PDB file of C-alpha atoms in Angstrom:
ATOM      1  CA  UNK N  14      93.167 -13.120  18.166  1.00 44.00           C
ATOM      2  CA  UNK N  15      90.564 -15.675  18.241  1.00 49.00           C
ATOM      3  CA  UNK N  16      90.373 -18.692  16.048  1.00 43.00           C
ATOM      4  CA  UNK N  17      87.049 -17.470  14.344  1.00 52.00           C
ATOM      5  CA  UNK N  18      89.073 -14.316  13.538  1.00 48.00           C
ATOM      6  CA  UNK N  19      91.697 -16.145  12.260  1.00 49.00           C
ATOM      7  CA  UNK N  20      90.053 -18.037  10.085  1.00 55.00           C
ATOM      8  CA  UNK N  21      88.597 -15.302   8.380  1.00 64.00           C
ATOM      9  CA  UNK N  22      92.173 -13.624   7.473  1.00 65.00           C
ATOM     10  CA  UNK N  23      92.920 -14.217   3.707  1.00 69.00           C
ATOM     11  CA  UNK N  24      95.741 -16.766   3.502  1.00 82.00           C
ATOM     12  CA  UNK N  25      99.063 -16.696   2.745  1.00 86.00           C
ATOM     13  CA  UNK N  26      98.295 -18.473  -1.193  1.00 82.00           C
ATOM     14  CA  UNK N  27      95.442 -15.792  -1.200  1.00 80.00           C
ATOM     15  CA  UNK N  28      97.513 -12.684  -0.859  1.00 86.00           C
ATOM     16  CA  UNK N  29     100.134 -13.800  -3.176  1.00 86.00           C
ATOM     17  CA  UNK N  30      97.985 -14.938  -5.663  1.00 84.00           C
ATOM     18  CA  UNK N  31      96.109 -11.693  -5.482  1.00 88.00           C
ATOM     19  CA  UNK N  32      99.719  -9.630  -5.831  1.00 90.00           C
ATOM     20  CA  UNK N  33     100.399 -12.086  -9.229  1.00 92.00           C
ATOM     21  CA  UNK N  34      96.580 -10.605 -10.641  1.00 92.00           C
ATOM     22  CA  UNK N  35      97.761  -6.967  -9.262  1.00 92.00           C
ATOM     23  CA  UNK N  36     100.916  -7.055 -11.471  1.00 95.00           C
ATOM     24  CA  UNK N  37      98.728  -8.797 -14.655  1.00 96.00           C
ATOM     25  CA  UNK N  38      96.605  -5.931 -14.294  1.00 94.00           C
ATOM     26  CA  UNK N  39      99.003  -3.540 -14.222  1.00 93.00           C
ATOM     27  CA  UNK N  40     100.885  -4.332 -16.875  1.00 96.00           C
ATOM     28  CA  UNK N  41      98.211  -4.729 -19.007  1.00 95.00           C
ATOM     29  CA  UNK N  42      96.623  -1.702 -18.505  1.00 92.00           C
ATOM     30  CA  UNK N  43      99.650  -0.381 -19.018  1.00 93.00           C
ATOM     31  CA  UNK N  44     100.383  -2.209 -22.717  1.00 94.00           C
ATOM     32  CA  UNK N  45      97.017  -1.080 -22.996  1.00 93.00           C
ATOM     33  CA  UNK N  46      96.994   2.677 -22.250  1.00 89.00           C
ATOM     34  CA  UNK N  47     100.183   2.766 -24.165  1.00 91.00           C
ATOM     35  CA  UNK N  48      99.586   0.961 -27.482  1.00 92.00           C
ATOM     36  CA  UNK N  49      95.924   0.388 -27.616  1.00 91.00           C
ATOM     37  CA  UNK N  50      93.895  -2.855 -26.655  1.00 92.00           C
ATOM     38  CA  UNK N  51      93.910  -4.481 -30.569  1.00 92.00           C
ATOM     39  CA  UNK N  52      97.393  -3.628 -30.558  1.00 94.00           C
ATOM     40  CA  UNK N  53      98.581  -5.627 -27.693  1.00 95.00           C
ATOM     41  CA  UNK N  54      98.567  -9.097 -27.241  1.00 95.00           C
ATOM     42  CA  UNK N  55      99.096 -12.048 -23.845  1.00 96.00           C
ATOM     43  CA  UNK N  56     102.551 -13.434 -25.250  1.00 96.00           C
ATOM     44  CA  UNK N  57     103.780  -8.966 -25.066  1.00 96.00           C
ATOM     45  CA  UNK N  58     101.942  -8.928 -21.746  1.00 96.00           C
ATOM     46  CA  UNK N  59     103.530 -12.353 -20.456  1.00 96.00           C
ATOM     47  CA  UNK N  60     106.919 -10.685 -21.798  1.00 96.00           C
ATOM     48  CA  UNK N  61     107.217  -8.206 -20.180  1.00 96.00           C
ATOM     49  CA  UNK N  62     106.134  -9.467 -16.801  1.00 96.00           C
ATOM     50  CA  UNK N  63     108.668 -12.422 -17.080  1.00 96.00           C
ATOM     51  CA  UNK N  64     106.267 -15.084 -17.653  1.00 95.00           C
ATOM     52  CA  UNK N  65     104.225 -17.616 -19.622  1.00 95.00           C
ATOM     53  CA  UNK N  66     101.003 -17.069 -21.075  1.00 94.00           C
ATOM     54  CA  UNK N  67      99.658 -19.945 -19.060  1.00 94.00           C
ATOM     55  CA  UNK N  68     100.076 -17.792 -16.376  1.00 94.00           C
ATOM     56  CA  UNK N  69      98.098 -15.419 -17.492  1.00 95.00           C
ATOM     57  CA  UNK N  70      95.601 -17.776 -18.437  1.00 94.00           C
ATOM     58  CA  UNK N  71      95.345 -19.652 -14.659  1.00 92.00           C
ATOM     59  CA  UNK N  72      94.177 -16.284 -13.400  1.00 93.00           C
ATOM     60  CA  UNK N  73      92.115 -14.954 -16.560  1.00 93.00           C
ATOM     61  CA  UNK N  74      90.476 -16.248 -19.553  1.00 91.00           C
ATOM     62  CA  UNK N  75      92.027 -13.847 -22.129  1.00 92.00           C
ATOM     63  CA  UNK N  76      92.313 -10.719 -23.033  1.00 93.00           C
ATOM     64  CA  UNK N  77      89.100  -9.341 -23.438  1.00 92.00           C
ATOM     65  CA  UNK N  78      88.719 -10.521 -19.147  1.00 93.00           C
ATOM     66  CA  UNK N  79      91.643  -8.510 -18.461  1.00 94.00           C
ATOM     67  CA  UNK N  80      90.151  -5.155 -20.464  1.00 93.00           C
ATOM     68  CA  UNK N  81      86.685  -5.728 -18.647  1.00 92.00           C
ATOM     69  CA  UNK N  82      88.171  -5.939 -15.013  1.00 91.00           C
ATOM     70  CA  UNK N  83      90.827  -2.595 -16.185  1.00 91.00           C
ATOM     71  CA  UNK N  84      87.359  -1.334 -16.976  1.00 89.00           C
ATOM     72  CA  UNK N  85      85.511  -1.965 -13.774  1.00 86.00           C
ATOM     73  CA  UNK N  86      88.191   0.003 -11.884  1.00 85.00           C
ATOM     74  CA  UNK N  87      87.851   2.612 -13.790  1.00 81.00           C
ATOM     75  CA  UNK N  88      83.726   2.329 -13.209  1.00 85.00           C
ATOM     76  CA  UNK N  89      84.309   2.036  -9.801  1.00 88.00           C
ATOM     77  CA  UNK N  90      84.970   5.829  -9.308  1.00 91.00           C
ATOM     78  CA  UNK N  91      81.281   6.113 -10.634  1.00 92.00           C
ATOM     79  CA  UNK N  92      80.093   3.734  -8.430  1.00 92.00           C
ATOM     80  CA  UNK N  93      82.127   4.481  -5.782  1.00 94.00           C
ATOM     81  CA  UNK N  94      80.749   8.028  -5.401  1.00 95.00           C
ATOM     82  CA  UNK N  95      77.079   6.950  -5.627  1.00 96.00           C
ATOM     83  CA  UNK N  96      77.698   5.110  -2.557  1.00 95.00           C
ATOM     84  CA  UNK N  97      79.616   7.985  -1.251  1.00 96.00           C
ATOM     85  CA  UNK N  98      76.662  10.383  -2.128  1.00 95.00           C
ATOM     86  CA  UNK N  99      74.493   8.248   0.042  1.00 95.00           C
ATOM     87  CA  UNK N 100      76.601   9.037   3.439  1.00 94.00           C
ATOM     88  CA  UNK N 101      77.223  12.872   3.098  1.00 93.00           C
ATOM     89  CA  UNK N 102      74.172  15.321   4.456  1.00 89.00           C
ATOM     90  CA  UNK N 103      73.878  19.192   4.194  1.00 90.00           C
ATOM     91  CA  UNK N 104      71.736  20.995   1.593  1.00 93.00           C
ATOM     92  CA  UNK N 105      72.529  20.451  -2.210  1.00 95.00           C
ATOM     93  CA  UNK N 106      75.377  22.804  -2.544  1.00 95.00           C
ATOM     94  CA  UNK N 107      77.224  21.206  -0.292  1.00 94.00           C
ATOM     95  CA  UNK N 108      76.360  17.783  -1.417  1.00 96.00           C
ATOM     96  CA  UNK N 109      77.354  18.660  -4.764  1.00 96.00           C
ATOM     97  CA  UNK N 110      80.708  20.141  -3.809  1.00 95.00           C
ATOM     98  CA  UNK N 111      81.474  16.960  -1.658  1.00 95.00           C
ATOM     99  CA  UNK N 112      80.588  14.978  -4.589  1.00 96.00           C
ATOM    100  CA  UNK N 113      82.232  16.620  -6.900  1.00 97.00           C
ATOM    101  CA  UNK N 114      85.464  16.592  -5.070  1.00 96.00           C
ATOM    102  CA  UNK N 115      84.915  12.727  -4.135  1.00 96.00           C
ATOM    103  CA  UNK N 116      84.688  11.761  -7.894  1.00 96.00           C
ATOM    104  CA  UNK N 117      87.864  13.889  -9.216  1.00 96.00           C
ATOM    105  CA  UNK N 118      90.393  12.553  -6.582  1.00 95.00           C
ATOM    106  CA  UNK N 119      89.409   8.674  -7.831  1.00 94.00           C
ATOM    107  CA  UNK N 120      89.593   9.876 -11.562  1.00 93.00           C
ATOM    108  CA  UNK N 121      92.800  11.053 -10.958  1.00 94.00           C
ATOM    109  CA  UNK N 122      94.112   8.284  -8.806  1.00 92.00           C
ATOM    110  CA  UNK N 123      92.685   5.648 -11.122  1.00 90.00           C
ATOM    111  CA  UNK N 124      93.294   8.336 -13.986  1.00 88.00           C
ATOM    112  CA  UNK N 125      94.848   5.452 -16.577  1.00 88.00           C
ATOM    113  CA  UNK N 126      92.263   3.223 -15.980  1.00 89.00           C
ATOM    114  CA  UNK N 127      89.664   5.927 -16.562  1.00 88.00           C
ATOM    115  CA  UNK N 128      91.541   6.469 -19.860  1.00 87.00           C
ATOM    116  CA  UNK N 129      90.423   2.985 -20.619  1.00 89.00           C
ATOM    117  CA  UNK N 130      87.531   2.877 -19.349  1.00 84.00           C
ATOM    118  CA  UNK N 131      86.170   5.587 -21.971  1.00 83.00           C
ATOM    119  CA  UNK N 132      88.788   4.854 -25.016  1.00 85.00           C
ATOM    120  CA  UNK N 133      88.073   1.366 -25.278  1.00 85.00           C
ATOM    121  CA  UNK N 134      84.835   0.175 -23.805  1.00 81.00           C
ATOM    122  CA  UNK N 135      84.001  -0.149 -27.201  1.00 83.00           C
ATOM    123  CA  UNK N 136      85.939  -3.647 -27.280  1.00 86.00           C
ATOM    124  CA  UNK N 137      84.324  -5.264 -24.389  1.00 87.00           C
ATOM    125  CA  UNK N 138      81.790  -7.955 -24.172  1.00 85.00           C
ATOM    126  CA  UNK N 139      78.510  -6.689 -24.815  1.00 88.00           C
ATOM    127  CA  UNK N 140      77.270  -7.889 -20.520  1.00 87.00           C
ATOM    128  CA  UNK N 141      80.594  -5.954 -19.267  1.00 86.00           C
ATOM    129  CA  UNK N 142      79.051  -3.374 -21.898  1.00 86.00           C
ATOM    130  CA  UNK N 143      75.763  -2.683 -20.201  1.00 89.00           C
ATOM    131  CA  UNK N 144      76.780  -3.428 -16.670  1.00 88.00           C
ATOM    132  CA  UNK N 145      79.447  -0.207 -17.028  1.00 87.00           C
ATOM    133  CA  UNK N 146      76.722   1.351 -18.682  1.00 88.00           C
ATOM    134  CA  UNK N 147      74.633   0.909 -15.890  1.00 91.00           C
ATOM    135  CA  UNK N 148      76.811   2.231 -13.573  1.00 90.00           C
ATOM    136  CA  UNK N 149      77.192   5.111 -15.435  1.00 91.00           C
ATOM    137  CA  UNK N 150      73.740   6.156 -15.630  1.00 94.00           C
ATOM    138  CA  UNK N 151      73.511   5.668 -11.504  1.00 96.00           C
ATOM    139  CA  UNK N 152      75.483   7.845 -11.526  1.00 96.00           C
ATOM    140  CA  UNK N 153      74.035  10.412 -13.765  1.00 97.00           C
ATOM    141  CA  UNK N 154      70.465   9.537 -12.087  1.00 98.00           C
ATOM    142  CA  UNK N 155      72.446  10.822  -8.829  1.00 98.00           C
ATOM    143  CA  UNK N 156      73.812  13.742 -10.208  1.00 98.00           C
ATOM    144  CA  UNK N 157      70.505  14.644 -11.365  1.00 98.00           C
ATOM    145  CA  UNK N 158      68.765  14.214  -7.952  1.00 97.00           C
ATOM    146  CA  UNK N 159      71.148  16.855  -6.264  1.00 97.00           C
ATOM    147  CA  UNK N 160      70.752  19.400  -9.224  1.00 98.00           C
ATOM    148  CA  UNK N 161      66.892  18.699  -8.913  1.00 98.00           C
ATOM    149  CA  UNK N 162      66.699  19.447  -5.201  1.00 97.00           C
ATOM    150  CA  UNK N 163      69.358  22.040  -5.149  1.00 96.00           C
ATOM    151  CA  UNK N 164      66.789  23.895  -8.402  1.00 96.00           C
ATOM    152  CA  UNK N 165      63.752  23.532  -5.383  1.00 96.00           C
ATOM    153  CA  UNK N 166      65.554  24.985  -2.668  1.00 95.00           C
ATOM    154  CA  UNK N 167      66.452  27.837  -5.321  1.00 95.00           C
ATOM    155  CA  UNK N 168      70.252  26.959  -4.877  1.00 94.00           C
ATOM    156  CA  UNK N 169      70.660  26.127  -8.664  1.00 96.00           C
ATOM    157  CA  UNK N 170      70.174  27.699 -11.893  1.00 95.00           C
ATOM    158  CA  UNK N 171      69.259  25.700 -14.801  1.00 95.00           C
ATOM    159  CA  UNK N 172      66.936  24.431 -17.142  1.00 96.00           C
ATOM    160  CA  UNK N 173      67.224  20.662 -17.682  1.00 97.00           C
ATOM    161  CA  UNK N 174      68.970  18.836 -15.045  1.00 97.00           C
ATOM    162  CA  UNK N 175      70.178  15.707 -17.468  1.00 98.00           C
ATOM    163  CA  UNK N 176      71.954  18.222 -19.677  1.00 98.00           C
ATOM    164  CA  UNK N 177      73.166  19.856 -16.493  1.00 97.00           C
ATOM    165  CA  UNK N 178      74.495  16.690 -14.759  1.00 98.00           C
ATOM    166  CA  UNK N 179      75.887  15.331 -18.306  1.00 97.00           C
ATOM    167  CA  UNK N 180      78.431  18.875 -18.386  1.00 96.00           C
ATOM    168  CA  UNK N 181      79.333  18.755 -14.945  1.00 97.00           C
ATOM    169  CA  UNK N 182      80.154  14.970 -14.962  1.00 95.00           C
ATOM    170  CA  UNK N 183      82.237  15.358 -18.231  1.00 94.00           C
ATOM    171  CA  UNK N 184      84.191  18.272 -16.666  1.00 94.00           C
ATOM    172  CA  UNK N 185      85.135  16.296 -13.190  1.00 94.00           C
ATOM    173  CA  UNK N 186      85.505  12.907 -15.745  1.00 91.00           C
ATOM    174  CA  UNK N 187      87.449  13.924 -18.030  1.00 90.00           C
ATOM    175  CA  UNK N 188      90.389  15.496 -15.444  1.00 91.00           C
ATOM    176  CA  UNK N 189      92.337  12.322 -16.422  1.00 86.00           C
ATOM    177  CA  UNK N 190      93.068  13.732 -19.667  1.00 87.00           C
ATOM    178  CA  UNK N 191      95.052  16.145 -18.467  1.00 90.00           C
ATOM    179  CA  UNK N 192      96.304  16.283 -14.900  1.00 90.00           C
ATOM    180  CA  UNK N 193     100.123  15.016 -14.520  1.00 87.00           C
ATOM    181  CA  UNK N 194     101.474  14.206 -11.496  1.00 86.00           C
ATOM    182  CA  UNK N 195     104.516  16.400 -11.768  1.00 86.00           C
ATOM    183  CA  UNK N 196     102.043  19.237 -13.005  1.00 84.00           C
ATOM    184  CA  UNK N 197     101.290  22.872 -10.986  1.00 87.00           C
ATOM    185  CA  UNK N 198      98.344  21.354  -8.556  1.00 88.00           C
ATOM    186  CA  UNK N 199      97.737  18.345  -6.429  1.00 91.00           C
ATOM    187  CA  UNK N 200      94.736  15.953  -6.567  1.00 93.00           C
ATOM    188  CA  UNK N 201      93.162  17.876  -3.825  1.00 93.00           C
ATOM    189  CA  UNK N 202      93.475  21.279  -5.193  1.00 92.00           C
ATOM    190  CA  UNK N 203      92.428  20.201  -8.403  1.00 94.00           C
ATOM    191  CA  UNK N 204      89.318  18.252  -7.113  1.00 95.00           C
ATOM    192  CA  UNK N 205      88.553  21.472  -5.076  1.00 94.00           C
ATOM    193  CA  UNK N 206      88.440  24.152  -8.053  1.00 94.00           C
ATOM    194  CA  UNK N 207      86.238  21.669 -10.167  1.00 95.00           C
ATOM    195  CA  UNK N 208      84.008  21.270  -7.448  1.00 95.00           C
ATOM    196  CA  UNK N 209      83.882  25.366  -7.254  1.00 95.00           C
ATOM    197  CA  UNK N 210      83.706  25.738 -10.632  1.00 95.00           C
ATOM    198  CA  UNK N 211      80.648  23.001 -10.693  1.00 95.00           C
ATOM    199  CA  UNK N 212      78.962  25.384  -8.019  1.00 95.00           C
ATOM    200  CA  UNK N 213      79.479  28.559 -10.011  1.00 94.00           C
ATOM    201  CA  UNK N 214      78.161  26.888 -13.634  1.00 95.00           C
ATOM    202  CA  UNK N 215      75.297  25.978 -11.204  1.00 95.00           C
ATOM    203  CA  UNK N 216      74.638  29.582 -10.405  1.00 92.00           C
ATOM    204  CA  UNK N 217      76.243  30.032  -6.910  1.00 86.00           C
ATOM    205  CA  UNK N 218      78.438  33.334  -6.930  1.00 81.00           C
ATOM    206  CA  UNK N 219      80.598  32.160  -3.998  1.00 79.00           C
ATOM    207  CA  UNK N 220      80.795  28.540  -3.646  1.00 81.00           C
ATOM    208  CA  UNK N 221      84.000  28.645  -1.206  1.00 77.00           C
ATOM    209  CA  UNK N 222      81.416  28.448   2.323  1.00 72.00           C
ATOM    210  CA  UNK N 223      80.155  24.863   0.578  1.00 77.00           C
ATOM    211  CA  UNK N 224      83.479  23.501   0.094  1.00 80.00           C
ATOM    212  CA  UNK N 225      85.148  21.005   2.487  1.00 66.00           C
ATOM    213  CA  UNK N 226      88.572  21.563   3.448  1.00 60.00           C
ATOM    214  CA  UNK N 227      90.978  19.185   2.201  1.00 52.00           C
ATOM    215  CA  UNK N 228      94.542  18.766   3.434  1.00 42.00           C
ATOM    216  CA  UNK N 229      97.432  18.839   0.953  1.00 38.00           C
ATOM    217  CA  UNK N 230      96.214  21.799  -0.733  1.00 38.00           C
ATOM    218  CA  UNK N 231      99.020  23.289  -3.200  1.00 42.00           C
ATOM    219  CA  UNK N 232     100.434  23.378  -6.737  1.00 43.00           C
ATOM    220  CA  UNK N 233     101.422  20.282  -8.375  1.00 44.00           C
ATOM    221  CA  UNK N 234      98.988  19.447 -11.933  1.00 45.00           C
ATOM    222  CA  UNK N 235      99.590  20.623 -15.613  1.00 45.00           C
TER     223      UNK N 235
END
């Protein structure tokens, strides 16, 4: 290793301070999810977690910075996927699929801070406000394009494309509502019959040729 690349590795006080925001996060996304954001406050949070609320405080102002960044997580899947649409090729169908199946594996994998994300935006500052806002209408502006272009190459079937893209993101959003781990499908099955139902509300009659593979395919959601 050379000392340029060295120097660029994240410390040792980096990584551990990082693993001490990790385990705020968690646990307050957890307090969160489980008894609502008025309901819970830093000293239940420092509780449980074994510390002061000084800690809490070195690595985030309060409570309303630990909701936002819980938040952003869960707007990540959003943005995550816009970036994601960017890389794929293929015609529309395809696209779609991929997307599709992109966005429901991160709902489900970030499924309690998705929960979050939509129960209690309400509560955040009104900047964190509009910048998840924003993200979520990049990502409805990019749903749109692929309906749009899949309608041209006479793929899709449908008369406005916002009310189109606004029902087939709340169907592969709102998965976090009701998938359990210890359910009938796995992530990837799951992901893959949304994305084949999105086809088929679209119009296609037999989506399976436009839908990746994924591995792990089997029973295992509620």
């Amino acid at each position: 290793m050379t000392w340029n690349a060295a120097q660029q590795l994240p410390s040792i006080k980096d990584e551990i301070d990082e693993i001490k925001r990790r385990r705020i996060l968690n646990e307050a996304a957890r307090q969160f999810f489980d008894n609502g954001y008025e309901a819970t406050s830093l000293d239940s949070i420092a509780d449980a977690l074994g510390v002061t609320k000084q800690f809490i405080y070195s690595r985030f102002r309060g409570k309303a910075e630990l909701l936002a960044s819980i938040c952003h997580v869960g707007a990540s899947s959003a943005e995550m996927t816009v970036s994601f649409s960017a890389s794929i090729d293929g015609d529309p169908a395809s696209k779609l699929a991929q997307v599709i199946q992109y966005f429901v594996r991160l709902q489900i994998e970030h499924r309690r801070e998705a929960a979050l994300f939509f129960r209690e935006a309400k509560s955040l500052p009104p900047e964190e406000a509009q910048a998840i806002e924003a993200c979520k209408l990049r990502f409805h502006r990019m749903l749109c394009g692929i309906l749009n272009e899949g309608k041209e190459a006479g793929l899709f079937d449908f008369d406005d494309a916002s009310l189109a893209a606004s029902a087939l993101g709340g169907m592969a959003s709102w998965t976090f509502t009701w998938f359990q781990p210890e359910g009938r499908w796995d992530p990837d099955s799951v992901a893959r019959q949304i994305a084949s139902l999105a086809l088929k509300t679209m119009g296609l009659r037999d989506p399976s040729p436009c839908l990746p593979v994924t591995p792990g395919r089997g029973q295992n959601a509620g």
